[in-house]
Amino acid sequence: MNILELLHVHKSFAGAHDVTQALYDISFTLRDGEFLSIVGPSGCGKSTILRLIAGLIVPTAGKLLLNGEPITGTNPERGMVFQRAALFPWLTVEQNLTFSARMMKRNINDKEYRDEAERLLETAGLKEFRNDFPYQLSGGMAQRLALIRTMINHPKVFLLDEPLGALDAFTRMNMQDELLKMRQRFNHMMLMVTHDIDEAIYLGTRVIVMTPRPGRIRADLNINMPFPRVRTSSEFMQRRREILELLDFGA
Ligand SMILES: Nc1ncnc2c1ncn2[C@@H]1O[C@H](COP(=O)(O)OP(=O)(O)OP(=O)(O)O)[C@@H](O)[C@H]1O
Ligand SMILES: [Mg+2]
């Protein structure tokens, strides 16, 4: 059982003339099988939380622990899908997908790995584009590739920064179902930043609502509806209203 703890985390960024306080006193605990959706206004520090957990930056104060050990630096056990798809431009779609397996000297011709790679390419609608390079892809295709490239590594902690933001509504719902299936099958711990409240509720076992900068946790909500969730149910609508009110967009 993996456990992620953020304990009174603060983060400030020093500029040339001033200091931006991005996060103020963030604490939460997350376990395997939990899906945490993070919502909040632009600039409230959502990406900063994920980058701290990824180990790309260090907190100004407070602690981040994975299984009781401080997080120091990056590690493939904490897989990040960035807000802007970060693909390798000199590799094809398929080579981007299998890059880390090749780095880790995993046999990419192994049947189980091959089958999963094929299934993911299919789900992401990238099968016919497997030999294309990133510059030949649309924004949505690039985002889908960035997502399945992290999926195939089965990280302990899955960090998703608006990974579905550039997708059309139908592909987006398919990818949401794919994430859901993956979490249910492998019991991953997932954290996802999204601006889409329906998406936050559809996927989340928990939703954290943040305040404007400096970002604090305004509410940490348990979402207990059974999966798969019905977007039009009255309970779903009720949760959506509650979150909109917390974001000051209530009626
Ligand atoms: N490396 C950095 N140097 C200086 N300031 C930074 C840095 N990274 C983030 N910030 C600042 O910290 C604040 C939070 O940024 P962050 O990217 O976490 O916001 P966000 O909630 O993800 O916003 P969005 O929804 O627009 O993606 C912003 O004011 C941003 O300008
Ligand atoms: Mg962001």
mmCIF file of C-alpha atoms and ligand atoms in Angstrom:
data_model
loop_
_atom_site.group_PDB
_atom_site.id
_atom_site.type_symbol
_atom_site.label_atom_id
_atom_site.label_comp_id
_atom_site.label_asym_id
_atom_site.label_seq_id
_atom_site.Cartn_x
_atom_site.Cartn_y
_atom_site.Cartn_z
ATOM 1 C CA MET A 1 0.000 0.000 0.000
ATOM 2 C CA ASN A 2 1.446 3.342 -1.061
ATOM 3 C CA ILE A 3 0.757 6.494 0.881
ATOM 4 C CA LEU A 4 1.485 10.064 -0.170
ATOM 5 C CA GLU A 5 1.525 12.813 2.454
ATOM 6 C CA LEU A 6 1.762 16.559 2.044
ATOM 7 C CA LEU A 7 2.348 18.231 5.410
ATOM 8 C CA HIS A 8 1.942 22.010 5.688
ATOM 9 C CA VAL A 9 3.505 22.653 2.298
ATOM 10 C CA HIS A 10 4.234 26.261 1.305
ATOM 11 C CA LYS A 11 5.784 27.382 -1.972
ATOM 12 C CA SER A 12 7.019 30.820 -3.007
ATOM 13 C CA PHE A 13 8.822 31.783 -6.190
ATOM 14 C CA ALA A 14 11.395 34.560 -6.061
ATOM 15 C CA GLY A 15 11.342 36.882 -9.076
ATOM 16 C CA ALA A 16 13.774 39.685 -9.948
ATOM 17 C CA HIS A 17 11.861 42.243 -7.857
ATOM 18 C CA ASP A 18 9.236 40.382 -5.891
ATOM 19 C CA VAL A 19 8.172 37.048 -4.445
ATOM 20 C CA THR A 20 5.078 35.158 -5.600
ATOM 21 C CA GLN A 21 3.461 33.087 -2.916
ATOM 22 C CA ALA A 22 1.954 30.233 -4.931
ATOM 23 C CA LEU A 23 0.856 27.803 -2.192
ATOM 24 C CA TYR A 24 -0.059 28.380 1.435
ATOM 25 C CA ASP A 25 -0.212 25.541 3.972
ATOM 26 C CA ILE A 26 -1.303 22.605 1.817
ATOM 27 C CA SER A 27 -1.867 19.312 3.649
ATOM 28 C CA PHE A 28 -3.495 16.103 2.427
ATOM 29 C CA THR A 29 -2.943 12.343 2.468
ATOM 30 C CA LEU A 30 -3.641 10.000 -0.419
ATOM 31 C CA ARG A 31 -3.596 6.196 -0.731
ATOM 32 C CA ASP A 32 -3.608 3.619 -3.522
ATOM 33 C CA GLY A 33 -6.883 3.429 -5.370
ATOM 34 C CA GLU A 34 -7.791 7.039 -4.629
ATOM 35 C CA PHE A 35 -8.363 9.495 -7.466
ATOM 36 C CA LEU A 36 -7.917 13.080 -6.359
ATOM 37 C CA SER A 37 -9.282 15.788 -8.651
ATOM 38 C CA ILE A 38 -7.862 19.263 -8.024
ATOM 39 C CA VAL A 39 -9.892 22.263 -9.183
ATOM 40 C CA GLY A 40 -9.344 25.974 -8.687
ATOM 41 C CA PRO A 41 -8.850 29.266 -10.503
ATOM 42 C CA SER A 42 -5.957 29.826 -12.906
ATOM 43 C CA GLY A 43 -2.699 30.606 -11.092
ATOM 44 C CA CYS A 44 -3.778 29.134 -7.730
ATOM 45 C CA GLY A 45 -0.898 26.661 -7.689
ATOM 46 C CA LYS A 46 -2.414 23.433 -9.056
ATOM 47 C CA SER A 47 0.484 22.644 -11.386
ATOM 48 C CA THR A 48 2.865 23.641 -8.595
ATOM 49 C CA ILE A 49 1.407 20.908 -6.344
ATOM 50 C CA LEU A 50 1.998 18.268 -9.020
ATOM 51 C CA ARG A 51 5.507 19.545 -9.756
ATOM 52 C CA LEU A 52 6.363 19.350 -6.049
ATOM 53 C CA ILE A 53 5.150 15.733 -5.885
ATOM 54 C CA ALA A 54 7.028 14.904 -9.096
ATOM 55 C CA GLY A 55 10.158 16.247 -7.385
ATOM 56 C CA LEU A 56 10.797 18.875 -10.068
ATOM 57 C CA ILE A 57 10.782 21.663 -7.468
ATOM 58 C CA VAL A 58 11.217 21.787 -3.677
ATOM 59 C CA PRO A 59 8.841 23.337 -1.124
ATOM 60 C CA THR A 60 9.691 26.583 0.669
ATOM 61 C CA ALA A 61 8.382 25.008 3.882
ATOM 62 C CA GLY A 62 6.655 21.773 4.856
ATOM 63 C CA LYS A 63 7.166 18.154 3.847
ATOM 64 C CA LEU A 64 6.243 15.766 1.051
ATOM 65 C CA LEU A 65 6.510 12.056 1.874
ATOM 66 C CA LEU A 66 5.933 8.921 -0.188
ATOM 67 C CA ASN A 67 5.671 5.855 2.033
ATOM 68 C CA GLY A 68 7.213 7.859 4.859
ATOM 69 C CA GLU A 69 10.295 8.829 2.824
ATOM 70 C CA PRO A 70 10.894 12.462 1.801
ATOM 71 C CA ILE A 71 10.487 13.094 -1.934
ATOM 72 C CA THR A 72 13.850 14.169 -3.325
ATOM 73 C CA GLY A 73 14.053 14.598 -7.072
ATOM 74 C CA THR A 74 12.242 12.839 -9.876
ATOM 75 C CA ASN A 75 11.612 9.103 -10.114
ATOM 76 C CA PRO A 76 9.632 6.986 -12.629
ATOM 77 C CA GLU A 77 7.509 5.750 -9.697
ATOM 78 C CA ARG A 78 5.888 9.214 -9.869
ATOM 79 C CA GLY A 79 4.780 9.607 -13.513
ATOM 80 C CA MET A 80 3.758 13.054 -14.721
ATOM 81 C CA VAL A 81 1.664 14.038 -17.719
ATOM 82 C CA PHE A 82 2.382 17.724 -18.326
ATOM 83 C CA GLN A 83 -0.094 20.483 -19.097
ATOM 84 C CA ARG A 84 1.699 21.001 -22.409
ATOM 85 C CA ALA A 85 2.499 17.662 -24.035
ATOM 86 C CA ALA A 86 6.252 17.109 -23.731
ATOM 87 C CA LEU A 87 7.031 14.616 -26.492
ATOM 88 C CA PHE A 88 10.386 13.765 -28.021
ATOM 89 C CA PRO A 89 10.275 15.455 -31.450
ATOM 90 C CA TRP A 90 12.839 13.138 -33.015
ATOM 91 C CA LEU A 91 10.942 9.938 -32.135
ATOM 92 C CA THR A 92 7.830 8.535 -33.832
ATOM 93 C CA VAL A 93 4.517 8.046 -32.014
ATOM 94 C CA GLU A 94 5.332 4.412 -31.281
ATOM 95 C CA GLN A 95 8.908 5.177 -30.216
ATOM 96 C CA ASN A 96 7.637 7.917 -27.875
ATOM 97 C CA LEU A 97 5.234 5.391 -26.337
ATOM 98 C CA THR A 98 7.875 2.742 -25.709
ATOM 99 C CA PHE A 99 10.758 5.119 -24.924
ATOM 100 C CA SER A 100 10.933 4.603 -21.176
ATOM 101 C CA ALA A 101 10.582 0.822 -21.485
ATOM 102 C CA ARG A 102 13.592 0.856 -23.794
ATOM 103 C CA MET A 103 15.453 3.134 -21.366
ATOM 104 C CA MET A 104 14.737 0.691 -18.556
ATOM 105 C CA LYS A 105 15.898 -2.173 -20.771
ATOM 106 C CA ARG A 106 12.479 -3.751 -20.680
ATOM 107 C CA ASN A 107 11.794 -6.096 -23.585
ATOM 108 C CA ILE A 108 9.322 -4.215 -25.769
ATOM 109 C CA ASN A 109 8.664 -7.342 -27.844
ATOM 110 C CA ASP A 110 7.367 -9.145 -24.783
ATOM 111 C CA LYS A 111 3.769 -10.257 -25.576
ATOM 112 C CA GLU A 112 2.099 -8.635 -22.588
ATOM 113 C CA TYR A 113 3.858 -5.314 -23.247
ATOM 114 C CA ARG A 114 3.081 -5.455 -27.000
ATOM 115 C CA ASP A 115 -0.600 -6.167 -26.331
ATOM 116 C CA GLU A 116 -0.852 -3.250 -23.934
ATOM 117 C CA ALA A 117 0.960 -0.901 -26.331
ATOM 118 C CA GLU A 118 -1.442 -1.927 -29.125
ATOM 119 C CA ARG A 119 -4.494 -1.477 -26.928
ATOM 120 C CA LEU A 120 -3.346 1.967 -25.790
ATOM 121 C CA LEU A 121 -2.557 3.102 -29.352
ATOM 122 C CA GLU A 122 -6.025 1.917 -30.346
ATOM 123 C CA THR A 123 -7.800 3.674 -27.464
ATOM 124 C CA ALA A 124 -5.924 6.888 -28.157
ATOM 125 C CA GLY A 125 -6.816 6.671 -31.858
ATOM 126 C CA LEU A 126 -3.135 6.663 -32.796
ATOM 127 C CA LYS A 127 -2.774 3.272 -34.444
ATOM 128 C CA GLU A 128 -2.583 4.620 -37.990
ATOM 129 C CA PHE A 129 -0.173 7.333 -36.857
ATOM 130 C CA ARG A 130 2.324 5.092 -35.107
ATOM 131 C CA ASN A 131 5.113 6.015 -37.552
ATOM 132 C CA ASP A 132 4.401 9.757 -37.583
ATOM 133 C CA PHE A 133 6.484 12.332 -35.698
ATOM 134 C CA PRO A 134 5.026 14.727 -33.097
ATOM 135 C CA TYR A 135 5.042 17.727 -35.485
ATOM 136 C CA GLN A 136 2.605 15.798 -37.689
ATOM 137 C CA LEU A 137 0.050 15.368 -34.872
ATOM 138 C CA SER A 138 -2.846 17.589 -33.835
ATOM 139 C CA GLY A 139 -2.813 19.072 -30.308
ATOM 140 C CA GLY A 140 -5.306 16.463 -29.101
ATOM 141 C CA MET A 141 -3.329 13.583 -30.597
ATOM 142 C CA ALA A 142 -0.140 14.818 -28.928
ATOM 143 C CA GLN A 143 -1.982 15.019 -25.591
ATOM 144 C CA ARG A 144 -3.326 11.503 -25.977
ATOM 145 C CA LEU A 145 0.152 10.208 -26.726
ATOM 146 C CA ALA A 146 1.584 11.968 -23.649
ATOM 147 C CA LEU A 147 -1.106 10.295 -21.547
ATOM 148 C CA ILE A 148 -0.664 6.723 -22.803
ATOM 149 C CA ARG A 149 3.105 7.108 -22.605
ATOM 150 C CA THR A 150 2.738 7.539 -18.829
ATOM 151 C CA MET A 151 -0.019 4.916 -18.558
ATOM 152 C CA ILE A 152 2.184 2.195 -20.004
ATOM 153 C CA ASN A 153 4.708 2.570 -17.156
ATOM 154 C CA HIS A 154 2.167 1.986 -14.359
ATOM 155 C CA PRO A 155 3.675 4.494 -11.923
ATOM 156 C CA LYS A 156 2.778 4.232 -8.219
ATOM 157 C CA VAL A 157 1.647 7.835 -8.288
ATOM 158 C CA PHE A 158 0.035 9.197 -11.411
ATOM 159 C CA LEU A 159 0.290 12.998 -11.792
ATOM 160 C CA LEU A 160 -2.016 14.411 -14.457
ATOM 161 C CA ASP A 161 -1.933 18.126 -15.269
ATOM 162 C CA GLU A 162 -5.007 18.833 -17.390
ATOM 163 C CA PRO A 163 -4.133 15.856 -19.568
ATOM 164 C CA LEU A 164 -7.410 15.925 -21.498
ATOM 165 C CA GLY A 165 -7.717 19.712 -21.961
ATOM 166 C CA ALA A 166 -7.136 19.768 -25.729
ATOM 167 C CA LEU A 167 -9.435 16.865 -26.586
ATOM 168 C CA ASP A 168 -12.832 17.027 -28.277
ATOM 169 C CA ALA A 169 -15.746 16.080 -25.998
ATOM 170 C CA PHE A 170 -16.155 12.485 -27.247
ATOM 171 C CA THR A 171 -12.496 11.506 -27.201
ATOM 172 C CA ARG A 172 -12.283 13.142 -23.814
ATOM 173 C CA MET A 173 -15.042 10.978 -22.378
ATOM 174 C CA ASN A 174 -13.407 7.855 -23.853
ATOM 175 C CA MET A 175 -10.067 8.765 -22.284
ATOM 176 C CA GLN A 176 -11.813 9.421 -18.950
ATOM 177 C CA ASP A 177 -13.230 5.887 -19.094
ATOM 178 C CA GLU A 178 -9.786 4.544 -19.955
ATOM 179 C CA LEU A 179 -8.301 6.270 -16.882
ATOM 180 C CA LEU A 180 -11.109 4.903 -14.740
ATOM 181 C CA LYS A 181 -10.604 1.346 -16.004
ATOM 182 C CA MET A 182 -6.890 1.613 -15.409
ATOM 183 C CA ARG A 183 -7.300 2.820 -11.843
ATOM 184 C CA GLN A 184 -9.817 0.084 -11.096
ATOM 185 C CA ARG A 185 -7.618 -2.614 -12.649
ATOM 186 C CA PHE A 186 -4.291 -1.579 -11.116
ATOM 187 C CA ASN A 187 -5.476 0.340 -8.046
ATOM 188 C CA HIS A 188 -3.247 3.312 -8.919
ATOM 189 C CA MET A 189 -3.104 6.502 -6.885
ATOM 190 C CA MET A 190 -3.995 9.320 -9.271
ATOM 191 C CA LEU A 191 -3.979 13.107 -8.925
ATOM 192 C CA MET A 192 -5.506 15.115 -11.714
ATOM 193 C CA VAL A 193 -5.742 18.860 -12.207
ATOM 194 C CA THR A 194 -8.741 19.830 -14.306
ATOM 195 C CA HIS A 195 -10.833 22.884 -15.125
ATOM 196 C CA ASP A 196 -13.780 20.652 -15.957
ATOM 197 C CA ILE A 197 -15.982 20.150 -12.893
ATOM 198 C CA ASP A 198 -17.912 17.277 -14.482
ATOM 199 C CA GLU A 199 -14.641 15.521 -15.193
ATOM 200 C CA ALA A 200 -13.490 16.109 -11.599
ATOM 201 C CA ILE A 201 -16.673 14.474 -10.262
ATOM 202 C CA TYR A 202 -16.884 11.734 -12.893
ATOM 203 C CA LEU A 203 -13.421 10.443 -12.006
ATOM 204 C CA GLY A 204 -12.690 11.586 -8.466
ATOM 205 C CA THR A 205 -13.040 9.630 -5.262
ATOM 206 C CA ARG A 206 -12.070 13.013 -3.794
ATOM 207 C CA VAL A 207 -12.152 16.587 -5.050
ATOM 208 C CA ILE A 208 -9.963 19.328 -3.607
ATOM 209 C CA VAL A 209 -11.227 22.848 -4.301
ATOM 210 C CA MET A 210 -8.589 25.582 -4.030
ATOM 211 C CA THR A 211 -8.781 29.302 -3.338
ATOM 212 C CA PRO A 212 -7.229 31.977 -5.614
ATOM 213 C CA ARG A 213 -3.496 32.633 -5.108
ATOM 214 C CA PRO A 214 -1.904 32.007 -2.718
ATOM 215 C CA GLY A 215 -3.568 28.640 -3.156
ATOM 216 C CA ARG A 216 -5.053 27.093 -0.035
ATOM 217 C CA ILE A 217 -7.400 24.151 0.268
ATOM 218 C CA ARG A 218 -10.933 25.541 0.493
ATOM 219 C CA ALA A 219 -12.596 22.108 0.644
ATOM 220 C CA ASP A 220 -11.540 18.457 0.493
ATOM 221 C CA LEU A 221 -14.648 16.511 -0.555
ATOM 222 C CA ASN A 222 -15.264 12.765 -0.596
ATOM 223 C CA ILE A 223 -17.247 11.662 -3.644
ATOM 224 C CA ASN A 224 -18.876 8.379 -2.708
ATOM 225 C CA MET A 225 -21.036 7.603 -5.745
ATOM 226 C CA PRO A 226 -20.475 4.136 -7.265
ATOM 227 C CA PHE A 227 -18.630 3.814 -10.604
ATOM 228 C CA PRO A 228 -19.356 4.179 -13.465
ATOM 229 C CA ARG A 229 -21.052 7.438 -12.609
ATOM 230 C CA VAL A 230 -24.083 8.879 -14.312
ATOM 231 C CA ARG A 231 -23.393 12.467 -15.321
ATOM 232 C CA THR A 232 -27.095 13.326 -15.336
ATOM 233 C CA SER A 233 -28.030 11.841 -11.938
ATOM 234 C CA SER A 234 -29.412 14.151 -9.278
ATOM 235 C CA GLU A 235 -26.529 13.337 -6.922
ATOM 236 C CA PHE A 236 -24.023 14.261 -9.645
ATOM 237 C CA MET A 237 -25.833 17.562 -10.221
ATOM 238 C CA GLN A 238 -25.886 18.196 -6.481
ATOM 239 C CA ARG A 239 -22.096 17.715 -6.193
ATOM 240 C CA ARG A 240 -21.543 19.942 -9.209
ATOM 241 C CA ARG A 241 -23.614 22.713 -7.622
ATOM 242 C CA GLU A 242 -21.684 22.348 -4.358
ATOM 243 C CA ILE A 243 -18.314 22.693 -6.130
ATOM 244 C CA LEU A 244 -19.475 25.643 -8.241
ATOM 245 C CA GLU A 245 -20.538 27.402 -5.045
ATOM 246 C CA LEU A 246 -17.138 26.716 -3.463
ATOM 247 C CA LEU A 247 -15.566 28.314 -6.555
ATOM 248 C CA ASP A 248 -17.916 31.311 -6.151
ATOM 249 C CA PHE A 249 -19.798 30.476 -9.330
ATOM 250 C CA GLY A 250 -22.998 29.531 -7.523
ATOM 251 C CA ALA A 251 -26.357 30.899 -8.657
HETATM 252 N N1 LIG B 1 8.974 28.664 -11.950
HETATM 253 C C1 LIG B 1 8.221 29.681 -11.548
HETATM 254 N N2 LIG B 1 8.772 30.890 -11.299
HETATM 255 C C2 LIG B 1 8.025 31.921 -10.860
HETATM 256 N N3 LIG B 1 6.705 31.854 -10.652
HETATM 257 C C3 LIG B 1 6.095 30.694 -10.877
HETATM 258 C C4 LIG B 1 6.817 29.540 -11.339
HETATM 259 N N4 LIG B 1 5.936 28.514 -11.468
HETATM 260 C C5 LIG B 1 4.737 29.009 -11.110
HETATM 261 N N5 LIG B 1 4.828 30.300 -10.749
HETATM 262 C C6 LIG B 1 3.721 31.149 -10.258
HETATM 263 O O1 LIG B 1 3.032 30.449 -9.240
HETATM 264 C C7 LIG B 1 1.627 30.634 -9.369
HETATM 265 C C8 LIG B 1 0.950 29.272 -9.508
HETATM 266 O O2 LIG B 1 1.292 28.715 -10.763
HETATM 267 P P1 LIG B 1 0.707 27.321 -11.252
HETATM 268 O O3 LIG B 1 1.298 27.040 -12.584
HETATM 269 O O4 LIG B 1 0.880 26.306 -10.197
HETATM 270 O O5 LIG B 1 -0.859 27.670 -11.390
HETATM 271 P P2 LIG B 1 -2.068 26.768 -11.890
HETATM 272 O O6 LIG B 1 -3.062 26.715 -10.786
HETATM 273 O O7 LIG B 1 -1.571 25.492 -12.429
HETATM 274 O O8 LIG B 1 -2.699 27.672 -13.073
HETATM 275 P P3 LIG B 1 -3.379 27.233 -14.462
HETATM 276 O O9 LIG B 1 -4.756 26.764 -14.090
HETATM 277 O O10 LIG B 1 -3.421 28.491 -15.251
HETATM 278 O O11 LIG B 1 -2.543 26.169 -15.081
HETATM 279 C C9 LIG B 1 1.428 31.564 -10.541
HETATM 280 O O12 LIG B 1 1.302 32.870 -10.058
HETATM 281 C C10 LIG B 1 2.705 31.430 -11.351
HETATM 282 O O13 LIG B 1 3.002 32.625 -12.008
HETATM 283 MG MG MG B 2 -1.476 24.687 -14.344
#
